[in-house]
XYZ file of C-alpha atoms in Angstrom:
484
model
C -45.395 10.122 13.153
C -42.682 9.001 11.124
C -43.556 6.754 8.693
C -40.197 5.807 7.238
C -40.329 2.302 5.229
C -36.657 0.640 5.447
C -35.393 0.658 1.977
C -33.685 -2.362 -0.396
C -30.468 -2.631 1.119
C -31.445 -2.106 4.846
C -33.152 -5.230 4.380
C -30.685 -7.238 2.007
C -27.519 -8.735 3.724
C -24.925 -5.652 3.805
C -21.581 -5.750 4.451
C -19.099 -5.426 7.464
C -18.653 -2.336 9.010
C -15.527 -0.094 7.585
C -14.277 2.865 8.958
C -16.299 5.359 6.592
C -18.941 3.660 8.122
C -17.782 4.760 11.627
C -17.426 8.061 9.503
C -21.045 8.817 9.241
C -20.760 7.382 6.167
C -22.653 4.660 6.656
C -25.346 4.761 3.661
C -29.150 2.647 4.650
C -31.139 6.365 3.771
C -32.653 8.061 7.432
C -36.057 8.466 7.769
C -38.050 10.889 5.711
C -38.180 14.781 8.076
C -42.206 15.065 9.200
C -43.863 18.470 9.818
C -44.944 18.821 13.406
C -48.764 17.580 13.429
C -49.195 15.796 9.599
C -48.898 12.699 10.125
C -46.490 12.012 7.689
C -43.446 13.575 5.386
C -43.872 13.444 2.088
C -40.688 14.479 -0.151
C -41.001 16.234 -3.476
C -39.869 15.086 -6.962
C -38.280 17.974 -7.074
C -35.764 16.738 -3.910
C -32.419 17.269 -5.234
C -33.610 18.051 -8.578
C -31.117 20.373 -9.607
C -27.809 17.350 -8.750
C -28.605 14.475 -10.712
C -32.662 13.638 -10.431
C -32.608 11.182 -13.885
C -30.074 8.999 -11.678
C -30.031 6.067 -10.782
C -28.589 6.232 -7.177
C -25.754 5.077 -6.384
C -25.513 4.132 -2.865
C -28.374 1.836 -3.027
C -26.018 -0.704 -5.305
C -25.119 -3.728 -3.391
C -24.417 -1.219 -0.679
C -20.716 -0.504 -1.001
C -19.717 0.306 -4.436
C -16.935 2.225 -5.134
C -19.303 5.002 -5.574
C -22.014 4.476 -3.237
C -22.370 4.529 0.847
C -21.071 1.969 2.924
C -23.839 0.849 5.381
C -24.480 -1.578 8.956
C -27.126 -2.104 8.989
C -26.845 -2.144 13.251
C -25.479 1.422 13.987
C -27.904 2.688 11.249
C -31.178 1.534 12.621
C -30.104 2.380 16.080
C -29.204 6.218 14.894
C -32.622 5.913 12.844
C -34.128 5.192 16.610
C -32.272 7.806 18.186
C -33.608 9.891 15.670
C -37.608 9.409 15.891
C -36.914 9.644 19.400
C -35.923 13.715 19.265
C -37.601 13.987 17.006
C -41.198 12.911 18.907
C -39.732 14.632 21.167
C -39.518 18.292 19.911
C -42.924 17.277 18.207
C -44.791 16.296 21.895
C -43.283 20.040 22.881
C -45.009 21.730 20.469
C -48.147 19.853 20.528
C -47.946 20.637 24.077
C -47.316 23.763 23.685
C -49.781 24.280 21.431
C -52.376 23.008 23.633
C -51.459 25.361 26.429
C -52.171 28.550 23.793
C -55.007 26.760 23.535
C -56.422 26.449 26.746
C -55.217 29.687 28.051
C -55.973 31.818 24.558
C -58.029 34.676 25.900
C -56.064 35.275 29.277
C -53.980 38.200 27.940
C -53.578 39.329 31.877
C -51.923 37.901 35.332
C -50.537 34.463 34.847
C -52.240 33.536 31.952
C -51.560 35.284 30.414
C -47.806 35.448 30.962
C -48.606 31.463 30.064
C -50.616 31.897 26.876
C -47.681 35.082 26.060
C -44.720 31.643 26.156
C -46.555 29.529 24.505
C -47.848 31.226 21.533
C -44.572 32.394 21.313
C -43.100 28.595 21.465
C -45.017 27.644 18.568
C -43.396 30.192 16.388
C -39.566 29.517 17.615
C -40.996 25.742 17.036
C -42.548 25.947 13.681
C -39.537 28.124 12.925
C -36.806 25.942 13.976
C -38.519 22.853 12.399
C -38.662 24.736 9.007
C -34.705 25.516 9.166
C -33.394 22.413 10.086
C -36.055 20.155 7.595
C -34.989 22.516 4.982
C -31.782 21.594 4.925
C -32.186 18.307 3.779
C -35.424 19.185 1.897
C -38.585 20.725 0.886
C -40.809 21.555 3.702
C -44.281 20.341 2.641
C -42.712 19.688 -1.423
C -43.494 23.982 -1.420
C -40.170 23.621 -3.863
C -39.229 26.606 -1.744
C -35.765 29.456 -3.106
C -33.226 28.296 -0.964
C -34.372 24.736 1.515
C -33.044 21.810 0.589
C -30.180 22.923 0.579
C -27.310 19.497 0.544
C -28.849 17.749 -2.339
C -29.436 20.579 -4.121
C -25.642 22.466 -2.478
C -23.925 19.228 -2.608
C -21.375 19.467 -4.928
C -20.733 22.544 -3.256
C -19.831 21.255 0.312
C -17.546 18.644 -1.293
C -15.664 21.061 -2.443
C -15.292 23.239 0.388
C -13.853 19.939 2.244
C -11.620 19.074 -0.603
C -10.405 22.826 -0.350
C -10.603 22.116 3.746
C -8.859 18.977 3.643
C -6.325 21.201 1.556
C -5.841 23.757 3.371
C -5.834 22.935 7.320
C -4.472 18.932 6.114
C -2.130 19.140 3.255
C 0.420 21.940 4.173
C 4.259 20.994 4.046
C 4.345 22.283 8.879
C 2.080 20.167 9.266
C 2.692 17.330 7.803
C 6.567 17.827 9.533
C 5.320 17.935 13.167
C 2.917 15.929 13.189
C 5.490 12.994 11.734
C 8.056 14.273 14.455
C 5.630 14.419 16.730
C 4.882 11.018 15.575
C 8.500 9.749 16.544
C 7.328 6.595 13.288
C 11.757 5.365 13.684
C 11.387 5.016 17.793
C 8.487 3.658 17.618
C 8.572 1.406 15.156
C 12.037 0.318 17.299
C 10.150 -0.039 20.649
C 7.532 -2.099 18.413
C 10.484 -5.033 17.340
C 12.351 -5.167 20.468
C 9.100 -6.355 22.302
C 8.847 -9.934 22.510
C 8.319 -11.899 19.394
C 7.332 -9.037 17.790
C 10.918 -9.501 15.392
C 10.040 -12.629 14.512
C 6.481 -12.047 13.662
C 7.261 -9.571 10.686
C 9.799 -11.587 9.680
C 6.969 -14.447 9.629
C 4.670 -12.410 7.863
C 7.029 -10.684 5.725
C 8.447 -14.097 4.665
C 4.840 -15.686 4.046
C 3.631 -12.762 1.838
C 7.466 -13.252 -0.142
C 6.363 -16.920 -1.042
C 2.568 -17.049 -1.220
C 3.371 -13.651 -4.155
C 5.873 -15.853 -5.655
C 3.882 -19.242 -5.611
C 1.409 -16.803 -7.209
C 3.606 -15.332 -10.496
C 3.093 -17.777 -12.853
C 5.193 -19.255 -14.971
C 3.814 -18.207 -18.903
C 3.710 -14.558 -17.240
C 7.543 -14.764 -16.320
C 8.302 -16.597 -19.726
C 6.252 -13.884 -21.802
C 8.332 -11.067 -19.588
C 11.980 -12.522 -20.867
C 10.583 -13.359 -24.501
C 8.410 -10.031 -25.238
C 9.907 -8.003 -23.135
C 13.813 -8.476 -21.766
C 15.491 -9.820 -24.119
C 14.021 -7.848 -26.842
C 15.235 -4.434 -24.553
C 18.745 -6.254 -24.363
C 19.301 -7.399 -28.378
C 18.096 -3.461 -29.193
C 20.454 -1.612 -26.945
C 24.105 -1.950 -27.675
C 26.088 -2.758 -24.712
C 29.684 -2.452 -25.721
C 29.670 0.911 -25.143
C 28.617 0.320 -21.249
C 30.805 -3.369 -21.158
C 33.999 -1.542 -22.626
C 33.084 1.173 -20.095
C 33.353 -1.571 -17.031
C 35.316 -3.780 -17.925
C 37.880 -1.167 -17.930
C 36.785 0.513 -14.485
C 37.168 -3.314 -13.716
C 41.131 -3.781 -14.739
C 41.598 0.322 -12.925
C 41.052 -0.930 -9.875
C 42.158 -3.852 -9.968
C 39.150 -6.742 -9.405
C 39.421 -9.104 -11.471
C 42.952 -9.616 -10.233
C 40.637 -12.683 -7.340
C 39.307 -14.138 -10.376
C 42.751 -15.327 -12.132
C 44.320 -16.111 -8.844
C 41.039 -18.576 -8.476
C 41.863 -19.862 -12.138
C 45.815 -19.978 -12.006
C 44.824 -21.936 -8.124
C 42.490 -24.409 -9.864
C 44.989 -25.448 -13.514
C 47.708 -26.092 -10.287
C 45.483 -28.442 -8.665
C 44.201 -29.723 -11.826
C 47.723 -30.367 -13.020
C 49.030 -32.256 -9.059
C 45.851 -33.837 -9.500
C 45.880 -35.448 -12.897
C 49.760 -35.838 -13.079
C 49.577 -39.388 -15.604
C 46.907 -37.605 -17.549
C 48.955 -34.320 -19.017
C 52.336 -36.672 -18.523
C 50.277 -39.274 -21.043
C 48.770 -36.451 -23.302
C 52.247 -35.079 -23.235
C 53.773 -38.518 -24.215
C 51.072 -39.133 -26.852
C 52.757 -35.002 -28.703
C 56.013 -37.246 -28.865
C 57.673 -38.316 -32.273
C 57.928 -42.008 -32.982
C 61.392 -42.572 -32.980
C 62.259 -40.850 -28.884
C 62.980 -43.426 -26.576
C 59.153 -44.509 -24.251
C 62.547 -43.000 -21.366
C 63.141 -39.760 -23.345
C 59.574 -39.797 -23.392
C 58.457 -40.094 -19.808
C 61.527 -37.772 -18.970
C 61.051 -34.952 -21.053
C 56.836 -35.350 -19.616
C 58.200 -35.144 -16.149
C 59.853 -32.611 -16.633
C 57.374 -30.353 -18.597
C 54.757 -31.325 -15.099
C 57.509 -29.698 -13.015
C 57.839 -26.714 -15.037
C 54.064 -26.036 -15.649
C 53.782 -26.170 -11.766
C 56.854 -23.965 -11.380
C 55.189 -21.838 -13.834
C 51.756 -21.352 -12.587
C 52.848 -20.900 -9.219
C 55.346 -17.707 -9.669
C 52.629 -16.269 -12.503
C 49.813 -16.726 -8.924
C 52.409 -15.547 -6.286
C 54.162 -12.335 -8.441
C 51.066 -9.460 -8.869
C 54.292 -8.502 -11.469
C 54.938 -11.689 -13.346
C 55.195 -10.826 -17.269
C 51.484 -12.756 -17.872
C 49.262 -10.726 -15.759
C 50.993 -8.037 -17.115
C 50.492 -8.794 -20.918
C 46.343 -10.421 -19.455
C 46.007 -6.607 -17.502
C 47.305 -5.192 -21.226
C 44.604 -7.678 -23.108
C 41.999 -6.564 -20.954
C 42.629 -3.156 -20.844
C 42.849 -2.512 -25.436
C 39.913 -4.888 -24.883
C 37.609 -2.256 -23.309
C 39.025 0.787 -25.224
C 38.155 -1.364 -28.448
C 34.142 -1.873 -27.405
C 34.115 1.876 -26.075
C 35.828 3.360 -29.107
C 36.939 0.905 -32.537
C 33.132 -0.146 -33.851
C 34.383 -3.056 -35.640
C 34.863 -4.392 -32.683
C 31.596 -2.811 -31.825
C 29.793 -4.154 -34.860
C 31.425 -7.945 -33.605
C 30.383 -7.117 -29.634
C 27.185 -6.723 -31.182
C 26.659 -9.613 -33.369
C 27.670 -12.244 -30.584
C 25.181 -10.671 -27.973
C 22.810 -10.616 -30.703
C 23.201 -14.149 -31.435
C 23.413 -15.548 -28.109
C 20.004 -13.709 -26.448
C 18.332 -14.611 -30.173
C 19.146 -18.121 -29.458
C 15.904 -20.807 -28.188
C 17.855 -22.123 -25.528
C 17.825 -18.566 -23.811
C 14.733 -18.207 -22.347
C 14.642 -21.940 -21.363
C 17.693 -21.112 -19.603
C 16.404 -18.109 -17.857
C 13.077 -20.305 -17.385
C 15.242 -22.743 -15.475
C 16.713 -20.686 -12.854
C 13.979 -18.790 -12.053
C 12.346 -21.712 -11.231
C 15.363 -23.511 -9.108
C 15.633 -19.031 -7.391
C 12.531 -19.466 -6.489
C 11.931 -22.821 -5.339
C 15.514 -21.986 -3.635
C 14.277 -18.918 -1.547
C 10.500 -20.886 -1.082
C 12.045 -23.097 0.783
C 14.410 -21.085 2.647
C 11.243 -18.838 3.256
C 9.522 -21.366 4.530
C 11.722 -23.038 7.722
C 10.905 -21.227 10.575
C 13.217 -22.523 11.859
C 15.766 -21.927 9.883
C 19.411 -19.558 8.994
C 17.231 -17.145 6.735
C 14.353 -16.521 9.054
C 17.085 -16.488 11.710
C 19.320 -14.221 10.519
C 16.363 -12.067 9.438
C 14.841 -11.452 13.046
C 18.583 -10.817 14.611
C 18.495 -7.953 12.355
C 15.627 -6.739 12.558
C 16.361 -7.106 16.400
C 20.242 -5.333 15.575
C 18.814 -3.081 14.555
C 16.017 -1.151 16.019
C 18.656 -2.061 19.196
C 20.844 0.298 16.923
C 17.702 2.685 15.859
C 16.808 3.854 20.260
C 20.520 3.749 21.066
C 21.156 6.476 18.238
C 19.145 9.304 18.692
C 20.599 11.570 15.668
C 20.303 8.454 13.031
C 16.745 8.322 14.393
C 16.320 12.225 13.796
C 17.731 11.665 10.174
C 15.437 8.891 9.307
C 12.644 10.429 10.683
C 14.068 13.125 8.276
C 13.684 11.411 5.917
C 10.307 9.798 5.868
C 9.781 13.322 6.721
C 10.548 14.434 3.008
C 9.292 11.432 1.124
C 5.859 12.256 3.199
C 5.897 16.040 1.942
C 7.147 14.647 -0.981
C 4.094 12.407 -1.679
C 1.376 15.221 -0.887
C 3.310 17.574 -2.292
C 2.821 15.776 -6.161
C -0.122 13.887 -5.364
C -2.032 15.298 -2.083
C -4.417 17.172 -4.846
C -5.541 14.631 -7.237
C -6.204 12.088 -2.827
C -8.183 15.735 -1.455
C -9.823 15.619 -5.293
C -11.215 11.562 -4.403
C -13.670 14.077 -2.077
C -15.486 16.379 -4.318
C -15.477 13.793 -7.057
C -17.003 11.059 -4.214
C -19.722 13.756 -3.498
C -20.262 14.751 -6.845
C -21.134 11.056 -7.990
C -23.340 10.831 -5.144
C -27.416 11.189 -5.383
C -28.918 14.402 -3.454
C -32.358 13.023 -2.614
C -29.409 10.065 -1.012
C -26.798 12.109 0.058
C -29.211 14.385 2.260
C -30.563 11.338 4.483
C -26.828 9.857 4.736
C -26.665 13.500 6.717
C -29.693 13.749 8.259
C -29.219 10.203 9.275
C -26.013 11.283 11.127
C -26.523 14.379 12.329
C -30.448 14.521 12.124
C -31.048 13.591 16.382
C -28.792 16.583 17.641
C -30.623 19.289 15.072
C -33.988 18.040 16.762
C -32.312 20.030 19.929
C -32.164 23.559 18.124
C -36.366 22.253 17.785
C -36.323 22.254 20.981
C -33.725 24.844 22.103
C -36.268 26.807 19.620
C -39.489 26.103 21.846
C -38.145 26.434 24.569
C -35.967 30.031 24.054
C -39.354 31.612 22.493
C -41.268 30.765 25.310
C -39.276 32.510 27.644
C -38.752 35.589 24.748
C -42.507 35.223 24.140
C -43.512 35.540 27.788
C -40.576 38.718 28.446
C -42.396 40.572 25.827
C -45.228 40.460 27.564
C -43.659 41.409 30.369
C -42.589 44.509 29.057
C -45.620 45.365 26.621
C -47.462 45.562 30.115
C -45.096 47.798 32.133
C -45.188 50.066 29.036
C -48.115 52.925 29.260
C -50.252 52.910 26.752
């Protein structure tokens, strides 16, 4: 007879089921095991006393703390009913064997002798298996018998054993590589992306998450990062040598040529569009005694020559002006890397610029403009950014499906990354098992495990009753056949 009352956790509101609940660690305590023919099972105060009886049962706090158990009330109620039903069946078989034994007591010969011997052996087997099953979870009859209440007393060892089992059988490089390669993540991801609507769904989800993330970044935090982390770091970090090396590489690669051409083109356009203004500036610089006609002629000539000079510089890669500019940049790059005086000037200029109060305001203004542009582009479901992103995702998926070698290389990189993560952090991941089990309350751990597997363990009692009866009849037959 089971008289277990629902715990506070079962009566109160519970969180929704989680994967941990489906794995058997859903948390409401299981009903206390009972001795057959005893009205109510009791658990002594010593149950689980070796593993923190003074601790508060963590699994009972609000149902679902990080160190407690996760509760699924409906699933627990069904398990409890199944466990109670199997207990009643196992206990009923024991009671039946006891009744048969009493009714056939004194009949040592004939068919009743076999029945009596079988009933007697059934009771022995049923009681022995009841003791074995109960000893896993608590002290039978509340008596502190050695080597009983194994789960409450040995839960730390169980946790360490689980940790070692996972480490030895799941955290091995060969197993990880085999499982990742068998899964073919690149091919499956590509096939998923090519399914109708999936590429757009992926882009929409990424865009939505990005927009939410950008909106949730406070401006005060951005300013704090700029003022207290970025700018002070830039002030302290010498940049002259770095800038000199970068400038030297730019000149060597002729990467500045395009910028020079752009500047020349803009100057020519300005001269063409502002001829009158240019000539007036020339006339203003002319001596007062020079006739106006001469000034006009000279101003027009200078304008024409300026346009011709710009065209010559623009069209001749070996023009003296270009060569002089290249030499100037090379000398500046060399001085930034090796001349202490130039380096000191560059550092002072950098500090003056970075320490100016307007720098932080300008940076925040740029951040606000950039965020607004990005958010607007991402929020437009039919805009060019999302449309282009969908096309790129689809094109990438098609290429991956068509190129087996590329898929294999990517899968190999995924394997390498997974193995690296497991080798570096695997011990910390598996240690979560033993650390979590160690923090569980011993008594409640036993109750949770019993609630999960107790129904199946009752078959041990049932089988012990039946097999014990058969063995008893065999022994009785052998005793009859053997000579006295």
